[in-house]
PDB file of C-alpha atoms in Angstrom:
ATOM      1  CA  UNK W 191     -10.842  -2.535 -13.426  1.00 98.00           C
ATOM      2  CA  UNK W 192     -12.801  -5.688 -15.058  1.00 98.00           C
ATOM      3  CA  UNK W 193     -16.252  -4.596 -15.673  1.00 98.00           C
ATOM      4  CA  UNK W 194     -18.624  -7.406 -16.629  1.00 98.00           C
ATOM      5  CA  UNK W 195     -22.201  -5.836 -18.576  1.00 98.00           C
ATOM      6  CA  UNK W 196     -25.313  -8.181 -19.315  1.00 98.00           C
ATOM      7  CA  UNK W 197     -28.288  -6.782 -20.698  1.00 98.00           C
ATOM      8  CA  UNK W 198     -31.816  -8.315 -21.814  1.00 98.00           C
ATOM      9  CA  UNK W 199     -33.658  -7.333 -24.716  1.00 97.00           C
ATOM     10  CA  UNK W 200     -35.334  -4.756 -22.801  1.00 97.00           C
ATOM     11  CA  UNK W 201     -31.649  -3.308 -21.790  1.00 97.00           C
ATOM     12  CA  UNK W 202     -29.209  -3.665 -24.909  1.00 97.00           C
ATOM     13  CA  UNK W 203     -29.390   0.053 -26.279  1.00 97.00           C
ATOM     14  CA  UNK W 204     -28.152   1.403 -22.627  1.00 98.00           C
ATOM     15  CA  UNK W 205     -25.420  -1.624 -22.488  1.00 98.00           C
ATOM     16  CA  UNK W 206     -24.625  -0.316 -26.407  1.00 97.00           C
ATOM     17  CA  UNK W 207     -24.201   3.145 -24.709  1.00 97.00           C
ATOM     18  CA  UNK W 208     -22.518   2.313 -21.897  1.00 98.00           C
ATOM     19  CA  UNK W 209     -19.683  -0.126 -23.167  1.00 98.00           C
ATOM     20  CA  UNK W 210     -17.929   2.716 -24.613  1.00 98.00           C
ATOM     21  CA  UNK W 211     -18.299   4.879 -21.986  1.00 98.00           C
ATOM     22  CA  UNK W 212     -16.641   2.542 -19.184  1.00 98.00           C
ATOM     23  CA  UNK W 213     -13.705   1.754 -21.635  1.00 98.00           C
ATOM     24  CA  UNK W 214     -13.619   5.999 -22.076  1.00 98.00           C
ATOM     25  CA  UNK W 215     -13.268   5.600 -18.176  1.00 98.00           C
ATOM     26  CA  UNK W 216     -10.246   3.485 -18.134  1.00 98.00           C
ATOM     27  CA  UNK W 217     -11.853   0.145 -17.626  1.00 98.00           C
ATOM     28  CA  UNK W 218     -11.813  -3.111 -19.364  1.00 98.00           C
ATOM     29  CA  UNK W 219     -15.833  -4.293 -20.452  1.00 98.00           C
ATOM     30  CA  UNK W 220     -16.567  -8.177 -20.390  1.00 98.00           C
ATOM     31  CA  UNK W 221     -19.820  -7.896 -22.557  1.00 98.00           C
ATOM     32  CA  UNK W 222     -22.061 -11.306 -21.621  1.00 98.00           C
ATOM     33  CA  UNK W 223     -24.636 -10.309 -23.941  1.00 94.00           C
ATOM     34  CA  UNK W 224     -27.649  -9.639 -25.113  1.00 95.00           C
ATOM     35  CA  UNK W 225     -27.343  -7.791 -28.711  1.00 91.00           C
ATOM     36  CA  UNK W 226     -30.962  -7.748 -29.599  1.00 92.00           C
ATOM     37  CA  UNK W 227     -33.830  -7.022 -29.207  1.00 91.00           C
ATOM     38  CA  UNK W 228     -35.052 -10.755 -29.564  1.00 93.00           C
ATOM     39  CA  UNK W 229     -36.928 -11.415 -25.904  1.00 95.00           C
ATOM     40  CA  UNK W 230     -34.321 -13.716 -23.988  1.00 96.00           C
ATOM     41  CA  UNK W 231     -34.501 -14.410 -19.888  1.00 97.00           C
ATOM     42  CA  UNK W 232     -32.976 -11.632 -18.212  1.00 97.00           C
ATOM     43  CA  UNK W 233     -31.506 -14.075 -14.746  1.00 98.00           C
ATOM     44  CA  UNK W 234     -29.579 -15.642 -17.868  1.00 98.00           C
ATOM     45  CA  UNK W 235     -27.587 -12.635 -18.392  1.00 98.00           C
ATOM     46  CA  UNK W 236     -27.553 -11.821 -14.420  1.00 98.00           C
ATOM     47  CA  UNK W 237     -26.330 -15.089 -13.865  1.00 98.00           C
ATOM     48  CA  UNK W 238     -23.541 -15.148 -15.809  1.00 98.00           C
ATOM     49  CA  UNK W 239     -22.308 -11.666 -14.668  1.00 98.00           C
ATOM     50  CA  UNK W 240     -22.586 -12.560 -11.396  1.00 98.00           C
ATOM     51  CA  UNK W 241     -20.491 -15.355 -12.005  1.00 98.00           C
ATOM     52  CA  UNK W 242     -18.181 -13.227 -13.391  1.00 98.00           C
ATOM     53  CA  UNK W 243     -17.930 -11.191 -10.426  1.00 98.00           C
ATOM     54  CA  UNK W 244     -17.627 -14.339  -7.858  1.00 98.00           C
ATOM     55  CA  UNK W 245     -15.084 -15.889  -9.858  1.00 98.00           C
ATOM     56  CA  UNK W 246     -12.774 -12.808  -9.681  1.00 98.00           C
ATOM     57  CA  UNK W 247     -12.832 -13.018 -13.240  1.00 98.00           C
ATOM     58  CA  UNK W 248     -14.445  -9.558 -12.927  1.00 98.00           C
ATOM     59  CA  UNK W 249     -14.138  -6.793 -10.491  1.00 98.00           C
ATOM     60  CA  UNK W 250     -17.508  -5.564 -10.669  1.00 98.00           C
ATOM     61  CA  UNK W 251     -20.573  -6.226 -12.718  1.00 98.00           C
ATOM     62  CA  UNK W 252     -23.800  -4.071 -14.166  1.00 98.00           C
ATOM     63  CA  UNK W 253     -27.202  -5.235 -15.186  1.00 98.00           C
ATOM     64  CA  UNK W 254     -29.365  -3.960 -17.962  1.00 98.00           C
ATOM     65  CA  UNK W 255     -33.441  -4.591 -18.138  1.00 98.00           C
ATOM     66  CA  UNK W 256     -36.197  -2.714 -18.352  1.00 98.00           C
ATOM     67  CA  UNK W 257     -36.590  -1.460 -15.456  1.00 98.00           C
ATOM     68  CA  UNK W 258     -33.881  -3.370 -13.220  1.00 98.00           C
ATOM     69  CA  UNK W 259     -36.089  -4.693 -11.135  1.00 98.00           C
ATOM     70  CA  UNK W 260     -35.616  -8.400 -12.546  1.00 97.00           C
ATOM     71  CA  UNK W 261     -32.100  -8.649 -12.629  1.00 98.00           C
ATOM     72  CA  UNK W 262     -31.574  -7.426  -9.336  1.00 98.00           C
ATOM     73  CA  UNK W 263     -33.583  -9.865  -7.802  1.00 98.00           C
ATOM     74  CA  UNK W 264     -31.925 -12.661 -10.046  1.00 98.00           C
ATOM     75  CA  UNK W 265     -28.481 -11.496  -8.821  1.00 98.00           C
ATOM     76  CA  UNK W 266     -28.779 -10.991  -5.310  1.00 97.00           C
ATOM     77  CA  UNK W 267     -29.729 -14.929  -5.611  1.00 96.00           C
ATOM     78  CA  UNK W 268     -26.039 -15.175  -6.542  1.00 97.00           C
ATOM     79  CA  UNK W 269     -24.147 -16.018  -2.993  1.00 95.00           C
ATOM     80  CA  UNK W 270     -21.555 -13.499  -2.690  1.00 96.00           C
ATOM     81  CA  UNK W 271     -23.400 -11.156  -4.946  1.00 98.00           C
ATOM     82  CA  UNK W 272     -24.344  -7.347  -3.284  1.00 98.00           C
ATOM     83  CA  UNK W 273     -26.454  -5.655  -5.969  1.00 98.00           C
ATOM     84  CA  UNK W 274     -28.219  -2.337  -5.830  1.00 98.00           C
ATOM     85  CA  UNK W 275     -31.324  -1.125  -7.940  1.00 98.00           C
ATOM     86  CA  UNK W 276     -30.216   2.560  -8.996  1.00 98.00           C
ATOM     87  CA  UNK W 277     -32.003   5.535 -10.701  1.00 98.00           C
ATOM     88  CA  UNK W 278     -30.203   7.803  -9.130  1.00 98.00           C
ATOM     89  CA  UNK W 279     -26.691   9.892  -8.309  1.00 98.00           C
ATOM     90  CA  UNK W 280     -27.305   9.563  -4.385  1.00 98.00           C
ATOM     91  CA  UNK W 281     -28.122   6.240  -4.712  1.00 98.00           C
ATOM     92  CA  UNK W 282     -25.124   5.531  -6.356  1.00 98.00           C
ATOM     93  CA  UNK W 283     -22.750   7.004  -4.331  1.00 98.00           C
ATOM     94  CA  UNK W 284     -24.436   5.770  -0.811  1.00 98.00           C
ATOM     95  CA  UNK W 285     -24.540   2.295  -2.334  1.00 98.00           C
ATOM     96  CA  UNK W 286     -21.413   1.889  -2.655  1.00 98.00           C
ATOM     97  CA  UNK W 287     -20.015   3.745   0.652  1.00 98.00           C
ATOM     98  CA  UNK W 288     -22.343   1.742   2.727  1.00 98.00           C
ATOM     99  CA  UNK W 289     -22.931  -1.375   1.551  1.00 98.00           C
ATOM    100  CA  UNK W 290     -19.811  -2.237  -0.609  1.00 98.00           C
ATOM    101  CA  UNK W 291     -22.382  -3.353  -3.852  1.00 98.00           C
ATOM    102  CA  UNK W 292     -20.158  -4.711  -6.307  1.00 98.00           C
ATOM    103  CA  UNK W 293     -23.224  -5.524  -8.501  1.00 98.00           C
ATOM    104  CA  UNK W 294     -25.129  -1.954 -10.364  1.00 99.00           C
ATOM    105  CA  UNK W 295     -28.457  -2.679 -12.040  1.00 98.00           C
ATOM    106  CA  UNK W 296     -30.268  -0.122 -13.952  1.00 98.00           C
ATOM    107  CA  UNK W 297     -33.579   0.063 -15.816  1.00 98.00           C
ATOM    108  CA  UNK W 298     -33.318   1.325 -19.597  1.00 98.00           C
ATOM    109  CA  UNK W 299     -37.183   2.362 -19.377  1.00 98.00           C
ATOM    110  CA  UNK W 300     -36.284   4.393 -15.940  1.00 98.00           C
ATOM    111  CA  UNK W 301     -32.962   6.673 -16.944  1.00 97.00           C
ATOM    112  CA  UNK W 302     -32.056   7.533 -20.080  1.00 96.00           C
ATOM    113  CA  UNK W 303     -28.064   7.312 -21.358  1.00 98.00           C
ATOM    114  CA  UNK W 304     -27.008  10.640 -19.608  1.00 98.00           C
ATOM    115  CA  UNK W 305     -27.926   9.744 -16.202  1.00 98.00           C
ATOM    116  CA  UNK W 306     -26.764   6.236 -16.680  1.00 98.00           C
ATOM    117  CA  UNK W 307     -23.304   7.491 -17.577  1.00 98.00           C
ATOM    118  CA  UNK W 308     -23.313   9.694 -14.367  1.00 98.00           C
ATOM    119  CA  UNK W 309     -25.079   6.679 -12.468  1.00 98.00           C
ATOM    120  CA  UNK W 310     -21.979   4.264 -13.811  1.00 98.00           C
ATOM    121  CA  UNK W 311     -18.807   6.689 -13.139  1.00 98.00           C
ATOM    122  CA  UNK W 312     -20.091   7.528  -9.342  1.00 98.00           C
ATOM    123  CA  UNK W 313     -20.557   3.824  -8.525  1.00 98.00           C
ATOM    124  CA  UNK W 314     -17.264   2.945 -10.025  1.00 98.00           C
ATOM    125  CA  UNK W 315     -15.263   5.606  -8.464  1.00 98.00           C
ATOM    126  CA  UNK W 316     -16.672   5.312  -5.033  1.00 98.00           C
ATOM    127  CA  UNK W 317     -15.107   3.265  -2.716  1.00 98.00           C
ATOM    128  CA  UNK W 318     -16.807   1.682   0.241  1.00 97.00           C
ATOM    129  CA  UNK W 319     -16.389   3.676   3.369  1.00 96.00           C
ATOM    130  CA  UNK W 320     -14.982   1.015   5.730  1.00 93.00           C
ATOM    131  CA  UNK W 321     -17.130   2.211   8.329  1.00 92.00           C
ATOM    132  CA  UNK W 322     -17.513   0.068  11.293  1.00 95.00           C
ATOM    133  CA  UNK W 323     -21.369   0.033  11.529  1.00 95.00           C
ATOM    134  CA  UNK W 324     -21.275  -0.367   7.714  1.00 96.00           C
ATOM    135  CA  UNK W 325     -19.174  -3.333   7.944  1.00 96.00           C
ATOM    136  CA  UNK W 326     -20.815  -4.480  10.734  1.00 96.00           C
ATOM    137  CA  UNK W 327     -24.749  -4.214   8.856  1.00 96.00           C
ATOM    138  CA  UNK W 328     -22.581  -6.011   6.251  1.00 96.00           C
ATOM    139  CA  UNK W 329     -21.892  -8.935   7.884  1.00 96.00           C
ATOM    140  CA  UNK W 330     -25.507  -9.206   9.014  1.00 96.00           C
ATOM    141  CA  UNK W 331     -26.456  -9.340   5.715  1.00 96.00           C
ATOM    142  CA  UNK W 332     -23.404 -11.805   4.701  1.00 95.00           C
ATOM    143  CA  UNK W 333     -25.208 -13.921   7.824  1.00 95.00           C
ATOM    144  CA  UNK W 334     -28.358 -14.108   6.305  1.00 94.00           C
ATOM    145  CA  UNK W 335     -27.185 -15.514   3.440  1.00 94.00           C
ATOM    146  CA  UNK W 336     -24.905 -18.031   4.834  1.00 93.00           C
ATOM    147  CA  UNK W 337     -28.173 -19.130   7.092  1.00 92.00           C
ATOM    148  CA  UNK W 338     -29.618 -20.022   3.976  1.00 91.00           C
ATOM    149  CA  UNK W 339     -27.127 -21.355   1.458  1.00 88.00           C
ATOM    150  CA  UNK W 340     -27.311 -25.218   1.249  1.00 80.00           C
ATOM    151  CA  UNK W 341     -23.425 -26.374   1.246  1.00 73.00           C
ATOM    152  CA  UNK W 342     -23.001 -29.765   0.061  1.00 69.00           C
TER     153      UNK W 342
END
């Protein structure tokens, strides 16, 4: 799997940790940046992940901040884009059963590396249920955004 990683300045020493420990999984890392701890605009990083993702030119994509807050609001702007905030092993797991997320952020300032490692292998290796009713709340959601998403 194609992992894309973007990190702010508030999220680089997790993304430092956790490069190497999705290629120790298998996976292929498409590192977007940021390597410093210069302050940059984290929806500039989210952006281009998401991208990523949407594109196909990644399977999946994880965001790096502070506290994750930030770049999960930045991504879910992203049509196409299902991110979850997660600080937690449930979390992970249920995220990606029920609502198919193919978009992790994380807060650096909220788990440290361990957790994030556990955090990271759960949501990769959980696949989405393909439960009707999860489908179905999917596709709710999937209306919302086509409701409002200006096509040209």
């Amino acid at each position: 799997m194609k992992i894309a990683l973007g990190a702010d300045h508030a999220g680089y020493r997790l993304k430092d940790v956790i490069i190497p420990f999705i290629e120790s999984l298998g996976h292929q890392v498409i590192d977007f940046g940021c390597s410093c701890g210069d302050s940059v605009d984290y929806p500039d990083y989210a952006l281009q992940v998401c991208e990523g993702v949407v594109s196909g030119e990644a399977d999946k994509g994880i965001l790096l901040c502070g506290t994750g807050i930030g770049m999960s609001i930045a991504a879910n702007k992203v049509p196409g884009i299902r991110c979850a905030l997660v600080h937690d092993l449930f979390s992970a797991k249920a995220t990606r059963e029920h609502n198919d997320t193919n978009v992790l952020a994380m807060g650096e300032r909220v788990v440290g590396p361990g957790v994030a490692e556990e955090i990271v292998k759960i949501w990769l290796e959980t696949e989405f249920s393909e439960g009707v009713r999860h489908k179905n709340r999917i596709n709710k959601v999937q209306s919302i955004e086509d409701r409002f998403t200006v096509h040209p």
